[in-house]
Amino acid sequence: MLSPSAVAALILLIGVIVLIAASVPIAVAIGLPSMLAAMAVLGPENAVQAITQRMYTGANSFSLLAIPFFVLAGALMNSGGIATRLIDAAKVLVGRMPASLAQTNVVANAMFGSVSGAAVAAASAVGTVMTPRMREEGYSRPYAAAVNVASAPAGMLIPPSNTFIVYSLVSSTSIAALFMAGVGPGLLWVVAVIAVALLLARKENYQRETEHPSLRVAAVTLWRAVPSLAMIVIVIGGILAGWFTPTESAAIAVVYCLVLGLAYRNIGLLDLPRILLEATRTTSIVMLLVAVSSALSWVMAFAGIPDLIASGLLAVSESKVIILLIIMLILLVIGTFMDPTPAILIFVPIFLPIVTDLGVDPVHFGAMVVMNLSLGVITPPVGNVLFVGSQVAGLRIEPVIAKLWPFLIGLIIALFVVVFVPQFSLWLPTVMGLVGAGG
């Protein structure tokens, strides 16, 4: 006869898989099996109390306050006319490259994504402006959409990043170190997308534009984008200098974005209720995922599932290379049907002790996990950036996926470069004294 822990493990495994396959909202697909598994171990009355407490404890964190603030800052930016200024600046920077509008899309997404910290917002804001421009220049809509979708998640790596804040919460790792660790992988993401876009542009015969702005116009265009990009300097600089915490920096970002939007006259006081409602909806989804994922993690730990997984991995091999390959492949699969936030909350507590015992730095592991799960937002069946990017281009996802797969191959290669060359993520935090020189 199965023990209560074994029953709980089966309920979790079967319940989560079945509910996700049935397209049940991810919060319900995580929360309902967690409650049923807890009932199998603790009984109905104690399970309700325990799960409720774990959900409250998981969401009740000062560090997590940074997420709603950064979400609000991103919503203000999305409405504040910032995307157009960043796109114009990106065009100046890469306007002489082959397929220059495609490269402009990539660089603009990196800029906007890093400022807003939201891949979906970047895909929507930049794609809305760039897709019509690219169509006018003769680019196919599927190609334009694929470039937009592939480049949007770069902002999940380049600081400030809500995903790194969640990883910091479960790993007790410095947010400042994680932010700096994301710079190298984020830039590598951009380079990988640019390289693939260039190869496809040559195949499709997309040429560089013949008209270029004068030096004066280019300087003015770049200058107009400086106030928007300055937010990154203020937020990250303030954290690194110790002037304020990540949560305080997020609040400062909100004030800065509001002032900027009002100064640009793209935001009025009557727009604020709509912006606040949009940010509240996004925050509610994120925090509910945090709460139910915390409950699931607790039930898994109670049932001894992490120990079983660790034993299984080590039974396959004790080689660091093999273990990292297995973990990365598992996360690649998980990322296709689970958002980064619950995936990090559930699986990092399982995998982190294994990799640290093998000598992997937690900061380096954070960079590889976030980069890995960022791929999930552009892959079916639950890739929200893929769906948004396709919708912005007015396409079904099938033609976009047909053009997207070369980008996915390039990005997976970049991921494994980050995994097996730790200095891509550790060099900057080490130089800044945020992690040990031994990394």
Coordinates of C-alpha atoms in Angstrom, one line a residue:
M1 CA 0.0 0.0 0.0
L2 CA 1.3 3.5 -0.9
S3 CA 2.4 5.8 1.9
P4 CA 0.7 9.2 2.2
S5 CA 3.8 10.9 0.8
A6 CA 3.7 8.6 -2.3
V7 CA 0.0 9.4 -2.8
A8 CA 0.7 13.1 -2.5
A9 CA 3.5 12.8 -5.1
L10 CA 1.2 11.0 -7.5
I11 CA -1.6 13.5 -7.1
L12 CA 0.9 16.4 -7.8
L13 CA 2.4 14.7 -10.8
I14 CA -0.8 13.5 -12.4
G15 CA -2.9 16.5 -11.4
V16 CA -0.5 19.2 -12.7
I17 CA 0.1 17.4 -16.0
V18 CA -3.6 16.7 -16.7
L19 CA -4.8 20.2 -15.8
I20 CA -2.1 21.9 -17.9
A21 CA -2.9 19.5 -20.8
A22 CA -6.5 20.5 -20.4
S23 CA -5.6 24.2 -20.8
V24 CA -6.7 25.0 -17.2
P25 CA -5.2 28.4 -16.0
I26 CA -1.7 27.7 -14.6
A27 CA -2.5 29.0 -11.2
V28 CA -5.4 26.5 -10.8
A29 CA -3.3 23.7 -12.4
I30 CA -0.8 24.3 -9.6
G31 CA -3.0 25.2 -6.7
L32 CA -5.7 22.5 -6.9
P33 CA -3.3 19.5 -7.0
S34 CA -1.3 21.1 -4.2
M35 CA -4.5 21.3 -2.0
L36 CA -5.5 17.7 -2.8
A37 CA -2.0 16.4 -2.1
A38 CA -1.9 18.2 1.2
M39 CA -5.2 16.7 2.1
A40 CA -3.8 13.2 1.4
V41 CA -1.0 13.9 3.9
L42 CA -2.6 16.1 6.5
G43 CA -6.3 15.6 6.2
P44 CA -8.8 18.2 4.9
E45 CA -9.0 20.6 7.8
N46 CA -5.2 20.8 8.4
A47 CA -4.5 21.0 4.7
V48 CA -6.6 24.1 4.1
Q49 CA -4.9 25.8 7.0
A50 CA -1.4 24.8 5.9
I51 CA -1.9 25.7 2.2
T52 CA -3.4 29.0 3.1
Q53 CA -0.5 29.9 5.4
R54 CA 2.1 28.8 2.8
M55 CA 0.4 30.9 0.1
Y56 CA 0.3 33.9 2.4
T57 CA 3.9 33.4 3.5
G58 CA 5.1 33.0 -0.1
A59 CA 3.6 36.3 -1.3
N60 CA 4.3 38.2 1.9
S61 CA 7.8 39.3 1.0
F62 CA 9.3 42.8 1.0
S63 CA 11.6 41.9 -1.9
L64 CA 8.5 40.9 -4.0
L65 CA 7.1 44.5 -3.6
A66 CA 9.6 45.4 -6.3
I67 CA 7.6 43.4 -8.9
P68 CA 4.3 45.4 -8.7
F69 CA 6.4 48.7 -8.8
F70 CA 8.4 47.5 -11.9
V71 CA 5.2 46.3 -13.5
L72 CA 3.6 49.8 -13.0
A73 CA 6.8 51.4 -14.3
G74 CA 6.5 49.3 -17.4
A75 CA 2.8 50.1 -17.9
L76 CA 3.7 53.9 -17.6
M77 CA 6.5 53.4 -20.2
N78 CA 4.2 51.5 -22.5
S79 CA 1.8 54.5 -22.5
G80 CA 4.4 57.3 -22.3
G81 CA 5.7 57.5 -25.8
I82 CA 9.0 55.9 -24.8
A83 CA 8.9 53.1 -27.4
T84 CA 9.0 55.4 -30.4
R85 CA 12.0 57.3 -29.0
L86 CA 13.9 54.1 -28.4
I87 CA 13.0 52.7 -31.8
D88 CA 14.3 55.9 -33.4
A89 CA 17.5 55.6 -31.4
A90 CA 18.0 52.0 -32.3
K91 CA 17.5 52.8 -36.0
V92 CA 20.4 55.3 -35.8
L93 CA 22.6 52.7 -34.1
V94 CA 22.1 49.9 -36.6
G95 CA 20.7 51.7 -39.6
R96 CA 23.6 50.8 -41.9
M97 CA 23.5 47.1 -41.3
P98 CA 21.8 44.7 -43.8
A99 CA 18.1 44.3 -43.0
S100 CA 18.5 47.4 -40.9
L101 CA 14.8 47.5 -39.9
A102 CA 15.0 44.0 -38.5
Q103 CA 18.1 45.0 -36.6
T104 CA 16.3 48.1 -35.4
N105 CA 13.5 45.9 -34.0
V106 CA 16.1 43.7 -32.1
V107 CA 17.9 46.6 -30.5
A108 CA 14.7 48.5 -29.7
N109 CA 13.3 45.4 -28.0
A110 CA 16.4 45.1 -26.0
M111 CA 16.3 48.7 -25.0
F112 CA 12.5 48.8 -24.2
G113 CA 12.6 45.4 -22.5
S114 CA 15.5 46.4 -20.3
V115 CA 13.7 49.6 -19.3
S116 CA 10.3 48.0 -18.7
G117 CA 11.5 44.5 -17.7
A118 CA 8.5 43.0 -19.5
A119 CA 8.9 40.9 -22.7
V120 CA 5.2 41.0 -23.5
A121 CA 5.2 44.8 -23.3
A122 CA 8.3 45.1 -25.5
A123 CA 6.8 42.8 -28.1
S124 CA 3.6 44.8 -28.1
A125 CA 5.0 48.3 -28.0
V126 CA 7.9 47.7 -30.5
G127 CA 6.0 45.4 -32.7
T128 CA 3.1 47.8 -33.1
V129 CA 5.5 50.4 -34.5
M130 CA 8.0 48.2 -36.4
T131 CA 5.8 45.7 -38.1
P132 CA 4.0 48.3 -40.4
R133 CA 7.4 49.9 -41.1
M134 CA 8.9 46.6 -42.1
R135 CA 6.0 45.7 -44.3
E136 CA 6.4 49.0 -46.2
E137 CA 10.0 48.2 -46.8
G138 CA 9.1 44.8 -48.3
Y139 CA 9.7 42.4 -45.4
S140 CA 7.3 39.6 -45.1
R141 CA 4.9 39.7 -42.1
P142 CA 6.0 36.3 -40.7
Y143 CA 9.7 37.4 -40.8
A144 CA 8.9 40.7 -39.1
A145 CA 6.9 39.0 -36.4
A146 CA 9.5 36.3 -35.8
V147 CA 12.3 39.0 -35.4
N148 CA 10.0 40.8 -32.9
V149 CA 9.1 37.7 -31.0
A150 CA 12.7 36.4 -30.8
S151 CA 14.2 39.6 -29.6
A152 CA 11.5 40.7 -27.0
P153 CA 12.7 38.4 -24.1
A154 CA 16.2 40.1 -24.1
G155 CA 14.7 42.5 -21.5
M156 CA 14.1 39.6 -19.1
L157 CA 17.9 39.2 -18.8
I158 CA 19.1 42.8 -19.1
P159 CA 18.5 44.5 -15.7
P160 CA 16.2 45.4 -14.0
S161 CA 14.4 42.1 -14.3
N162 CA 11.4 40.8 -12.4
T163 CA 12.4 37.2 -13.1
F164 CA 15.8 37.7 -11.3
I165 CA 13.9 39.2 -8.3
V166 CA 11.9 35.9 -8.1
Y167 CA 15.0 33.8 -8.4
S168 CA 16.7 35.9 -5.7
L169 CA 13.7 35.2 -3.4
V170 CA 14.0 31.5 -3.6
S171 CA 17.8 31.3 -3.7
S172 CA 18.7 34.0 -1.1
T173 CA 21.1 35.4 -3.7
S174 CA 22.0 39.1 -4.1
I175 CA 19.7 40.9 -6.5
A176 CA 22.5 43.3 -7.4
A177 CA 24.7 40.3 -8.4
L178 CA 21.9 38.7 -10.4
F179 CA 21.2 41.9 -12.2
M180 CA 24.8 42.2 -13.3
A181 CA 24.9 38.5 -14.2
G182 CA 22.1 39.1 -16.6
V183 CA 24.0 41.7 -18.7
G184 CA 26.3 39.2 -20.5
P185 CA 23.6 36.6 -21.4
G186 CA 21.2 39.4 -22.3
L187 CA 23.7 40.9 -24.8
L188 CA 24.5 37.4 -26.1
W189 CA 20.8 36.9 -26.7
V190 CA 20.7 40.1 -28.8
V191 CA 23.8 39.1 -30.8
A192 CA 22.3 35.6 -31.5
V193 CA 19.1 37.2 -32.8
I194 CA 21.0 39.7 -34.9
A195 CA 23.2 37.0 -36.4
V196 CA 20.2 34.8 -37.3
A197 CA 18.3 37.8 -38.7
L198 CA 21.4 38.7 -40.9
L199 CA 21.5 35.1 -42.3
L200 CA 17.8 35.1 -43.0
A201 CA 18.0 38.6 -44.5
R202 CA 20.7 37.4 -46.9
K203 CA 18.6 34.4 -47.9
E204 CA 15.5 36.6 -48.4
N205 CA 17.5 39.4 -50.1
Y206 CA 16.5 42.0 -47.5
Q207 CA 19.0 44.9 -48.1
R208 CA 20.1 47.8 -45.9
E209 CA 18.3 51.1 -46.3
T210 CA 19.8 53.7 -48.6
E211 CA 18.6 56.8 -46.7
H212 CA 20.5 57.7 -43.5
P213 CA 20.0 60.6 -41.2
S214 CA 22.6 63.4 -41.0
L215 CA 25.0 63.5 -38.1
R216 CA 23.0 66.3 -36.5
V217 CA 19.7 64.5 -36.8
A218 CA 21.3 61.3 -35.5
A219 CA 22.7 63.1 -32.4
V220 CA 19.3 64.7 -31.7
T221 CA 17.5 61.3 -32.0
L222 CA 19.9 59.7 -29.6
W223 CA 19.7 62.6 -27.2
R224 CA 15.8 62.2 -27.1
A225 CA 16.2 58.6 -26.0
V226 CA 18.7 59.4 -23.2
P227 CA 16.0 60.3 -20.5
S228 CA 14.3 56.9 -21.1
L229 CA 17.5 54.9 -20.9
A230 CA 18.6 56.9 -17.9
M231 CA 16.1 55.0 -15.7
I232 CA 18.4 51.9 -16.0
V233 CA 21.3 53.9 -14.8
I234 CA 19.4 55.4 -11.9
V235 CA 17.8 52.1 -10.8
I236 CA 20.9 49.9 -11.2
G237 CA 23.4 52.6 -10.1
G238 CA 21.4 53.3 -7.0
I239 CA 21.3 49.6 -6.0
L240 CA 25.0 49.0 -6.7
A241 CA 25.9 52.2 -4.8
G242 CA 23.8 51.1 -1.8
W243 CA 21.6 54.2 -2.0
F244 CA 18.4 52.2 -2.0
T245 CA 17.2 48.7 -2.0
P246 CA 15.7 47.0 -5.2
T247 CA 12.2 47.6 -3.8
E248 CA 12.9 51.3 -3.2
S249 CA 14.5 51.5 -6.7
A250 CA 11.4 50.1 -8.2
A251 CA 9.3 52.8 -6.5
I252 CA 11.7 55.4 -7.8
A253 CA 11.3 54.0 -11.3
V254 CA 7.6 54.5 -11.0
V255 CA 8.0 58.2 -10.1
Y256 CA 10.6 58.7 -12.8
C257 CA 8.4 57.1 -15.5
L258 CA 5.4 59.1 -14.5
V259 CA 7.3 62.3 -14.6
L260 CA 8.8 61.3 -18.0
G261 CA 5.4 60.4 -19.4
L262 CA 3.9 63.7 -18.2
A263 CA 6.8 65.7 -19.6
Y264 CA 6.5 64.0 -23.0
R265 CA 2.7 64.8 -22.8
N266 CA 1.9 61.2 -23.7
I267 CA 0.3 60.6 -20.3
G268 CA -2.5 62.7 -18.7
L269 CA -4.0 62.4 -15.3
L270 CA -7.1 60.9 -16.9
D271 CA -4.9 58.0 -18.2
L272 CA -3.7 57.0 -14.8
P273 CA -6.8 54.9 -13.8
R274 CA -6.4 52.8 -16.9
I275 CA -2.7 52.4 -16.4
L276 CA -3.1 51.5 -12.7
L277 CA -5.8 48.9 -13.6
E278 CA -3.5 47.4 -16.3
A279 CA -0.6 47.1 -13.8
T280 CA -2.9 45.7 -11.1
R281 CA -4.2 42.9 -13.4
T282 CA -0.6 41.9 -14.3
T283 CA 0.5 42.1 -10.7
S284 CA -2.4 40.0 -9.5
I285 CA -1.6 37.2 -11.9
V286 CA 2.1 37.3 -10.9
M287 CA 1.4 37.3 -7.2
L288 CA -1.2 34.5 -7.4
L289 CA 1.4 32.4 -9.3
V290 CA 3.9 33.2 -6.5
A291 CA 1.5 32.2 -3.8
V292 CA 0.3 28.9 -5.4
S293 CA 3.8 28.0 -6.4
S294 CA 5.0 28.5 -2.9
A295 CA 2.3 26.1 -1.7
L296 CA 3.3 23.5 -4.3
S297 CA 7.0 23.8 -3.3
W298 CA 6.1 23.2 0.3
V299 CA 3.9 20.1 -0.5
M300 CA 6.7 18.7 -2.7
A301 CA 9.2 19.2 0.1
F302 CA 6.9 17.6 2.6
A303 CA 6.4 14.6 0.3
G304 CA 10.2 14.3 -0.2
I305 CA 10.0 14.8 -4.0
P306 CA 13.1 17.0 -4.2
D307 CA 15.2 14.3 -2.6
L308 CA 13.8 11.7 -5.0
I309 CA 14.6 13.9 -8.0
A310 CA 18.1 14.6 -6.7
S311 CA 18.8 10.9 -6.1
G312 CA 17.5 10.1 -9.6
L313 CA 19.8 12.7 -11.2
L314 CA 22.9 11.6 -9.3
A315 CA 22.0 8.0 -10.1
V316 CA 22.3 8.9 -13.8
S317 CA 25.7 10.6 -13.5
E318 CA 27.8 12.5 -11.1
S319 CA 29.4 14.6 -13.9
K320 CA 28.6 18.3 -13.6
V321 CA 28.4 18.6 -17.4
I322 CA 25.8 15.7 -17.7
I323 CA 23.8 17.0 -14.7
L324 CA 23.6 20.5 -16.1
L325 CA 22.6 19.2 -19.5
I326 CA 19.8 17.2 -18.0
I327 CA 18.6 20.1 -15.9
M328 CA 18.7 22.5 -18.8
L329 CA 16.7 20.1 -21.0
I330 CA 14.1 19.6 -18.3
L331 CA 13.7 23.4 -17.9
L332 CA 13.5 23.8 -21.7
V333 CA 10.6 21.4 -21.7
I334 CA 9.0 22.9 -18.6
G335 CA 9.3 26.4 -20.1
T336 CA 7.1 25.5 -23.0
F337 CA 4.0 25.1 -20.8
M338 CA 4.8 27.0 -17.6
D339 CA 5.6 30.7 -17.0
P340 CA 9.0 31.6 -15.7
T341 CA 7.8 32.7 -12.3
P342 CA 6.1 29.4 -11.1
A343 CA 8.9 27.4 -12.8
I344 CA 11.5 29.2 -10.8
L345 CA 9.6 28.9 -7.5
I346 CA 9.0 25.2 -8.0
F347 CA 12.2 23.9 -9.6
V348 CA 15.0 26.1 -8.3
P349 CA 14.7 24.8 -4.7
I350 CA 15.0 21.3 -6.2
F351 CA 17.9 21.9 -8.6
L352 CA 19.9 24.6 -6.8
P353 CA 21.3 22.3 -4.0
I354 CA 22.3 19.7 -6.6
V355 CA 24.3 22.1 -8.7
T356 CA 25.9 24.0 -5.8
D357 CA 27.2 20.6 -4.5
L358 CA 28.8 20.2 -7.9
G359 CA 30.5 23.6 -7.6
V360 CA 28.2 25.8 -9.7
D361 CA 27.8 29.3 -8.4
P362 CA 24.2 30.2 -7.5
V363 CA 24.5 33.5 -9.5
H364 CA 25.7 31.7 -12.6
F365 CA 22.9 29.1 -12.1
G366 CA 20.4 32.0 -11.9
A367 CA 21.6 33.4 -15.2
M368 CA 21.3 30.1 -17.0
V369 CA 17.8 29.3 -15.5
V370 CA 16.4 32.8 -16.4
M371 CA 17.8 32.6 -19.9
N372 CA 16.5 29.0 -20.3
L373 CA 13.0 29.9 -19.1
S374 CA 13.0 33.1 -21.3
L375 CA 13.0 30.8 -24.3
G376 CA 9.7 29.4 -23.0
V377 CA 7.8 32.7 -23.6
I378 CA 8.4 32.4 -27.3
T379 CA 7.6 28.7 -27.8
P380 CA 4.2 27.0 -28.0
P381 CA 1.9 26.0 -26.5
V382 CA 2.0 28.7 -23.7
G383 CA 4.4 31.2 -25.2
N384 CA 2.7 34.5 -24.3
V385 CA 5.2 36.6 -26.2
L386 CA 4.7 34.4 -29.3
F387 CA 1.0 34.9 -29.2
V388 CA 1.3 38.7 -28.6
G389 CA 3.8 39.1 -31.3
S390 CA 1.7 37.1 -33.8
Q391 CA -1.4 39.1 -32.8
V392 CA 0.4 42.4 -33.3
A393 CA 1.4 41.3 -36.8
G394 CA -2.1 40.1 -37.6
L395 CA -1.1 36.5 -38.1
R396 CA -1.8 33.0 -36.7
I397 CA 1.1 31.5 -34.9
E398 CA 1.9 28.8 -37.5
P399 CA 3.5 31.1 -40.1
V400 CA 5.4 32.9 -37.3
I401 CA 6.7 29.6 -35.9
A402 CA 7.9 28.6 -39.4
K403 CA 10.2 31.7 -39.4
L404 CA 11.0 31.5 -35.7
W405 CA 12.7 28.1 -35.5
P406 CA 16.1 29.4 -36.8
F407 CA 16.1 32.0 -34.0
L408 CA 15.3 29.3 -31.4
I409 CA 18.2 27.2 -32.6
G410 CA 20.6 30.2 -32.3
L411 CA 19.2 31.1 -28.9
I412 CA 19.6 27.5 -27.6
I413 CA 23.2 27.5 -28.8
A414 CA 23.7 30.9 -26.9
L415 CA 22.1 29.3 -23.8
F416 CA 24.6 26.5 -23.7
V417 CA 27.4 28.9 -24.2
V418 CA 26.2 30.7 -21.0
V419 CA 25.8 27.3 -19.2
F420 CA 29.3 26.1 -20.0
V421 CA 31.2 29.4 -20.1
P422 CA 30.4 30.8 -16.6
Q423 CA 32.3 34.1 -17.3
F424 CA 29.6 35.3 -19.6
S425 CA 27.5 35.8 -16.5
L426 CA 30.0 36.0 -13.7
W427 CA 32.6 38.3 -15.1
L428 CA 30.7 41.6 -14.4
P429 CA 29.5 40.6 -10.9
T430 CA 33.1 39.5 -10.1
V431 CA 34.7 42.7 -11.4
M432 CA 32.2 44.7 -9.3
G433 CA 32.9 42.7 -6.2
L434 CA 29.4 41.2 -6.0
V435 CA 30.6 37.6 -6.1
G436 CA 33.8 35.9 -5.2
A437 CA 36.7 36.0 -7.6
G438 CA 36.6 32.2 -7.7
G439 CA 33.0 32.4 -9.1

